[in-house]
Structures are given as C-alpha cells and as structure tokens.
Amino acid sequence: MNQIYIVANWKMNTSISDSINISNMLINSNLDHANINITICPPTLYIYPVYQILKNSSFQIGAQNIYSEDNGAFTGEISARMIKDFCDTVIIGHSERRQILKESNQDINQKFISAKNFNLNSIICVGETIEERETGTAKEIVTKQILSALKPVSNFTNTNLMIAYEPVWAIGSGKAATAKDAQNMCIHIRNTISEISEEKLSQNIPILYGGSVNSDNIKQFISQPDINGALIGSASLDPNEFIKLIQKIK
Ligand code: PGA
C-alpha cells in the first residue's frame, strides 16, 4: 500500500479561533502531501467552520464520534446522517469513549453500521489497557474488539474501513509503543480481518498506529510493513509540529 493515512484528532480541544487558525495554516502551508491522505477531526461544534475552509482542499474532514441512530429523541447526540454533508470519515470507539463514556463493543458495531449506511469511512479504534498488556491478554482483547465491531458487516471494504491500533497506555502519555510492538499488533489485526474477509481485502485495509506519535517518531511507525499511517492527538494541535510531522513522512 503506497498511501499513508494521517488523522488529526483534536479531541475536546481548540476554540473557534484556534480551529480557523490551524485550518488556515494547513491550507497556506503548501504542504506537498501527494500519497498522504490527511483527515482533520475537529470537535463537532467546529466541523462546519473547518469544512468552510478545507472543503475545496486536499484535506479531508472527520467527526470524532456519531450516535448509531439516524435521528430522533437522543438529546445531545449527532448522527451519521447529519455529518455526512461535511465529513468523509468518522472515528468510532476511541478508547476515551470506551473508557470514560462506557461505550461497548456492541455500541461500536452499531455506529459502524450507521456510518457505512451513509457512506462514511470509519476509523475503528482498538487497543489494550496496561493491565491487559501486562497480563498477556492484549491480542485477545484486540481480536474481540475487531470481530465484534465488524463481524455482522461482512461487506466492508478498504474504502469504508480503517483500523487504528491505539494502546490505551500510550495515548497522551508521551510513551509511545515501540515500532516493533506496534507492528506486531498491526499484523495480528490484519490476520484477524483476513479471517472474516478475503485475504486481498485484509491486505488493503489501512491500519494506523496511535499513541504519542510526533514528528520525532512518526517515521519509525510508518516504515513498518503493516502500519499504514497514524492517528495523532496532541501533536496535531500545534500546526507547526503537525506540518513538520507530515514533512517527515515525505
Ligand atoms: P496522542 O493521542 O497522540 O495525544 O497520544 C492519540 C489519540 O488519542 O488518538
């Protein structure tokens, strides 16, 4: 796979002026990012202003979450139907949502089905906690997260699915996984997908690594054979650092 995928997850950060400023800096940076697919995921409230700036550019826009229903009495939620006019992509099952907001594997599966119904590309996040890693159950946990998210949807393709492997202990901690450990889990993820799809398809599903990625370590990750890109949190909030990170890939 020649294409590299970089996804910026701003989480619940930025103000309206930060969002506009970062988007303008990206546009004006004249970044040559042929073969690097870049998706910016602002907080929901700022999707539309960011869309206004990036809509005719080569940057894509993503949401950080959706609810599984299309519309109705679900106070505070947004749906795939609503975001599809502004976003290409949605992050589903980020560990902060699994852990803090108690999303289950089943919720994540329902969200994936909804995203797919509206032709959104889903980035399904999986990853183990530090306890799970230390007790040797990391692969088992990740297998379960993947199979329960995907199994009933047998017709996913490499245009509607990416997987992000994000070990919970590496997120926002400054302690990234080693490239070797990340590769090891990403090949496990690819093998797991091949159990429920054609071999060729599993080879073409982009698998990203996430967790304390920055401009210093990005190259180690994307040079691994089964890592096709990265999901970036903190380092995407500083436009100079983010631009540097993309330049490093080039
Ligand atoms: P981080 O976050 O880059 O700040 O570790 C990654 C993520 O949560 O997606």
Short mmCIF file of C-alpha atoms and ligand atoms in Angstrom, two decimals:
data_model
loop_
_atom_site.label_atom_id
_atom_site.label_comp_id
_atom_site.label_asym_id
_atom_site.label_seq_id
_atom_site.Cartn_x
_atom_site.Cartn_y
_atom_site.Cartn_z
CA MET A 1 0.00 0.00 0.00
CA ASN A 2 1.66 3.26 -1.10
CA GLN A 3 -0.81 5.58 0.52
CA ILE A 4 -0.11 6.86 4.05
CA TYR A 5 -3.06 7.95 6.22
CA ILE A 6 -2.67 10.67 8.84
CA VAL A 7 -5.65 11.51 11.04
CA ALA A 8 -5.62 14.51 13.38
CA ASN A 9 -7.83 14.04 16.42
CA TRP A 10 -8.26 17.38 18.14
CA LYS A 11 -10.43 15.78 20.87
CA MET A 12 -12.22 18.35 23.09
CA ASN A 13 -9.56 20.97 22.40
CA THR A 14 -9.30 24.21 20.40
CA SER A 15 -11.50 27.31 20.37
CA ILE A 16 -13.28 28.56 17.27
CA SER A 17 -10.33 30.86 16.52
CA ASP A 18 -7.79 28.04 17.05
CA SER A 19 -9.78 25.84 14.68
CA ILE A 20 -9.85 28.50 12.00
CA ASN A 21 -6.21 29.35 12.56
CA ILE A 22 -4.96 25.74 12.31
CA SER A 23 -7.09 25.12 9.20
CA ASN A 24 -5.76 28.27 7.51
CA MET A 25 -2.18 27.39 8.40
CA LEU A 26 -2.62 23.95 6.84
CA ILE A 27 -4.05 25.40 3.66
CA ASN A 28 -1.40 28.11 3.42
CA SER A 29 1.50 25.78 4.19
CA ASN A 30 1.51 24.50 0.59
CA LEU A 31 2.31 21.07 2.01
CA ASP A 32 3.08 18.62 -0.71
CA HIS A 33 1.13 15.64 0.54
CA ALA A 34 0.63 13.53 -2.55
CA ASN A 35 0.27 9.93 -1.31
CA ILE A 36 -0.51 11.18 2.19
CA ASN A 37 -4.21 11.24 2.94
CA ILE A 38 -4.78 13.75 5.77
CA THR A 39 -8.02 13.89 7.74
CA ILE A 40 -8.74 16.59 10.32
CA CYS A 41 -11.22 15.72 13.08
CA PRO A 42 -12.29 18.87 14.96
CA PRO A 43 -14.77 18.95 17.86
CA THR A 44 -18.33 18.64 16.50
CA LEU A 45 -19.10 22.32 17.01
CA TYR A 46 -16.21 23.33 14.77
CA ILE A 47 -16.75 20.82 11.96
CA TYR A 48 -18.70 23.32 9.89
CA PRO A 49 -16.26 26.27 10.14
CA VAL A 50 -13.35 23.91 9.42
CA TYR A 51 -15.31 22.48 6.48
CA GLN A 52 -15.79 26.01 5.10
CA ILE A 53 -12.00 26.43 4.99
CA LEU A 54 -10.94 22.95 3.89
CA LYS A 55 -13.81 21.93 1.61
CA ASN A 56 -12.04 22.57 -1.69
CA SER A 57 -8.64 21.46 -0.50
CA SER A 58 -6.92 18.10 -0.45
CA PHE A 59 -7.56 17.74 3.30
CA GLN A 60 -10.43 15.55 4.43
CA ILE A 61 -12.66 16.17 7.42
CA GLY A 62 -13.77 13.67 10.03
CA ALA A 63 -16.00 13.57 13.09
CA GLN A 64 -14.77 12.21 16.41
CA ASN A 65 -17.94 10.25 17.11
CA ILE A 66 -21.52 9.63 15.99
CA TYR A 67 -24.59 8.06 17.56
CA SER A 68 -25.93 4.91 15.97
CA GLU A 69 -29.45 6.19 15.19
CA ASP A 70 -30.17 8.47 12.23
CA ASN A 71 -32.35 10.97 14.10
CA GLY A 72 -34.87 11.19 16.93
CA ALA A 73 -35.09 11.87 20.65
CA PHE A 74 -31.40 11.47 21.55
CA THR A 75 -30.53 14.71 23.31
CA GLY A 76 -27.00 15.86 22.70
CA GLU A 77 -26.13 13.32 20.03
CA ILE A 78 -25.25 13.73 16.34
CA SER A 79 -25.74 11.16 13.61
CA ALA A 80 -24.00 9.88 10.51
CA ARG A 81 -26.88 11.37 8.52
CA MET A 82 -26.03 14.82 9.92
CA ILE A 83 -22.28 14.77 9.49
CA LYS A 84 -22.19 13.17 6.04
CA ASP A 85 -22.59 16.53 4.29
CA PHE A 86 -19.38 17.83 5.88
CA CYS A 87 -17.29 14.77 6.73
CA ASP A 88 -15.77 11.89 4.81
CA THR A 89 -14.78 9.96 7.88
CA VAL A 90 -15.70 9.22 11.48
CA ILE A 91 -13.63 7.93 14.40
CA ILE A 92 -15.51 5.15 16.18
CA GLY A 93 -14.73 3.55 19.54
CA HIS A 94 -11.84 5.74 20.63
CA SER A 95 -10.58 4.42 23.98
CA GLU A 96 -11.67 7.64 25.71
CA ARG A 97 -15.22 6.86 24.61
CA ARG A 98 -14.91 3.22 25.57
CA GLN A 99 -13.47 4.00 28.99
CA ILE A 100 -14.96 7.33 30.07
CA LEU A 101 -18.29 7.15 28.25
CA LYS A 102 -18.64 3.38 28.69
CA GLU A 103 -19.18 2.51 25.03
CA SER A 104 -19.44 -1.23 24.49
CA ASN A 105 -18.24 -3.32 21.57
CA GLN A 106 -21.90 -3.60 20.59
CA ASP A 107 -22.36 0.21 20.55
CA ILE A 108 -19.31 0.44 18.34
CA ASN A 109 -20.69 -2.14 15.95
CA GLN A 110 -24.00 -0.20 15.69
CA LYS A 111 -22.12 3.01 14.96
CA PHE A 112 -20.05 1.31 12.28
CA ILE A 113 -23.22 0.03 10.59
CA SER A 114 -24.72 3.51 10.67
CA ALA A 115 -21.56 5.14 9.27
CA LYS A 116 -21.47 2.58 6.50
CA ASN A 117 -25.12 3.24 5.63
CA PHE A 118 -24.21 6.85 4.98
CA ASN A 119 -21.04 6.04 3.05
CA LEU A 120 -18.72 7.36 5.72
CA ASN A 121 -15.29 5.90 6.17
CA SER A 122 -14.98 4.52 9.72
CA ILE A 123 -11.79 4.52 11.74
CA ILE A 124 -12.41 1.85 14.34
CA CYS A 125 -10.10 2.23 17.34
CA VAL A 126 -8.90 -0.78 19.25
CA GLY A 127 -6.26 -1.30 21.90
CA GLU A 128 -5.47 -2.81 25.25
CA THR A 129 -5.04 -1.25 28.69
CA ILE A 130 -1.76 -1.52 30.58
CA GLU A 131 -3.22 -4.28 32.78
CA GLU A 132 -4.25 -6.26 29.71
CA ARG A 133 -0.77 -5.90 28.22
CA GLU A 134 0.90 -6.93 31.46
CA THR A 135 -1.30 -9.97 31.89
CA GLY A 136 -0.65 -11.07 28.31
CA THR A 137 -4.24 -10.66 27.07
CA ALA A 138 -3.65 -7.75 24.66
CA LYS A 139 -4.12 -9.75 21.46
CA GLU A 140 -7.21 -11.49 22.77
CA ILE A 141 -8.80 -8.14 23.69
CA VAL A 142 -7.98 -6.59 20.33
CA THR A 143 -9.32 -9.63 18.45
CA LYS A 144 -12.59 -9.36 20.34
CA GLN A 145 -12.84 -5.60 19.69
CA ILE A 146 -12.33 -6.14 15.96
CA LEU A 147 -14.57 -9.13 15.47
CA SER A 148 -17.44 -7.63 17.45
CA ALA A 149 -17.16 -4.31 15.59
CA LEU A 150 -17.08 -5.90 12.13
CA LYS A 151 -18.44 -9.38 12.02
CA PRO A 152 -22.08 -8.78 11.11
CA VAL A 153 -20.95 -6.35 8.40
CA SER A 154 -19.36 -8.75 6.01
CA ASN A 155 -19.24 -6.31 3.14
CA PHE A 156 -16.81 -3.73 4.48
CA THR A 157 -14.17 -2.60 2.04
CA ASN A 158 -10.93 -0.71 2.14
CA THR A 159 -12.89 2.42 1.25
CA ASN A 160 -15.16 2.33 4.28
CA LEU A 161 -12.90 0.94 6.98
CA MET A 162 -9.63 1.75 8.70
CA ILE A 163 -8.46 0.33 11.99
CA ALA A 164 -6.44 2.38 14.46
CA TYR A 165 -4.40 0.40 16.96
CA GLU A 166 -4.08 2.65 19.98
CA PRO A 167 -2.77 1.05 23.16
CA VAL A 168 -4.57 2.90 25.94
CA TRP A 169 -1.36 3.34 27.95
CA ALA A 170 0.33 5.11 25.02
CA ILE A 171 -2.38 7.73 24.46
CA GLY A 172 -1.42 11.18 25.69
CA SER A 173 1.28 9.67 27.93
CA GLY A 174 4.36 10.60 25.91
CA LYS A 175 5.21 6.86 25.99
CA ALA A 176 4.60 5.52 22.51
CA ALA A 177 4.69 1.80 21.86
CA THR A 178 7.88 0.58 20.25
CA ALA A 179 7.61 0.33 16.48
CA LYS A 180 8.22 -3.41 16.82
CA ASP A 181 5.36 -3.92 19.29
CA ALA A 182 3.05 -1.76 17.20
CA GLN A 183 3.90 -3.72 14.05
CA ASN A 184 3.37 -6.96 15.92
CA MET A 185 -0.16 -5.96 16.90
CA CYS A 186 -0.96 -4.47 13.49
CA ILE A 187 -0.10 -7.71 11.70
CA HIS A 188 -2.26 -9.52 14.22
CA ILE A 189 -5.09 -7.12 13.34
CA ARG A 190 -4.60 -7.80 9.62
CA ASN A 191 -4.65 -11.54 10.22
CA THR A 192 -7.83 -11.19 12.28
CA ILE A 193 -9.51 -9.28 9.47
CA SER A 194 -8.43 -11.91 6.97
CA GLU A 195 -10.40 -14.48 9.00
CA ILE A 196 -13.63 -12.70 8.12
CA SER A 197 -12.79 -11.34 4.66
CA GLU A 198 -10.83 -12.17 1.59
CA GLU A 199 -7.07 -12.20 2.05
CA LYS A 200 -6.65 -9.47 -0.59
CA LEU A 201 -9.09 -7.19 1.19
CA SER A 202 -7.34 -7.57 4.52
CA GLN A 203 -4.09 -6.56 2.83
CA ASN A 204 -5.75 -3.36 1.65
CA ILE A 205 -7.43 -2.19 4.86
CA PRO A 206 -5.40 0.75 6.21
CA ILE A 207 -4.16 0.06 9.74
CA LEU A 208 -2.93 3.05 11.71
CA TYR A 209 -0.97 3.31 14.93
CA GLY A 210 -1.92 5.93 17.53
CA GLY A 211 -0.48 6.91 20.90
CA SER A 212 2.09 9.66 21.49
CA VAL A 213 3.07 9.96 17.82
CA ASN A 214 5.03 13.11 16.97
CA SER A 215 7.40 14.46 14.35
CA ASP A 216 10.32 12.64 16.00
CA ASN A 217 8.89 9.14 15.97
CA ILE A 218 6.44 9.11 13.01
CA LYS A 219 8.99 7.62 10.62
CA GLN A 220 9.61 4.58 12.82
CA PHE A 221 5.94 3.69 12.71
CA ILE A 222 5.15 4.26 9.07
CA SER A 223 8.21 2.34 7.97
CA GLN A 224 6.68 -0.85 9.44
CA PRO A 225 5.15 -3.15 6.81
CA ASP A 226 1.68 -3.37 8.42
CA ILE A 227 1.35 0.23 9.63
CA ASN A 228 -0.22 2.48 7.00
CA GLY A 229 -0.40 5.69 8.96
CA ALA A 230 -1.08 7.30 12.32
CA LEU A 231 -3.83 8.78 14.45
CA ILE A 232 -2.39 11.86 16.07
CA GLY A 233 -3.77 13.64 19.15
CA SER A 234 -1.60 16.22 20.93
CA ALA A 235 0.86 16.73 18.07
CA SER A 236 -1.99 17.76 15.75
CA LEU A 237 -2.93 20.74 17.92
CA ASP A 238 0.26 22.62 17.15
CA PRO A 239 0.11 23.38 13.42
CA ASN A 240 3.89 23.82 13.13
CA GLU A 241 4.53 20.44 14.74
CA PHE A 242 1.82 18.81 12.62
CA ILE A 243 3.22 20.27 9.40
CA LYS A 244 6.70 19.10 10.43
CA LEU A 245 5.32 15.61 11.06
CA ILE A 246 3.87 15.48 7.54
CA GLN A 247 7.11 16.77 6.07
CA LYS A 248 8.99 13.97 7.86
CA ILE A 249 6.85 11.41 6.07
CA LYS A 250 7.79 12.88 2.71
P1 PGA B 1 -1.98 11.31 21.46
O1 PGA B 1 -3.50 10.85 21.20
O2 PGA B 1 -1.32 11.46 20.11
O3 PGA B 1 -2.11 12.62 22.19
O4 PGA B 1 -1.33 10.25 22.27
C1 PGA B 1 -3.78 9.89 20.23
C2 PGA B 1 -5.27 9.59 20.21
O5 PGA B 1 -5.89 9.55 21.28
O6 PGA B 1 -5.86 9.38 19.15
#
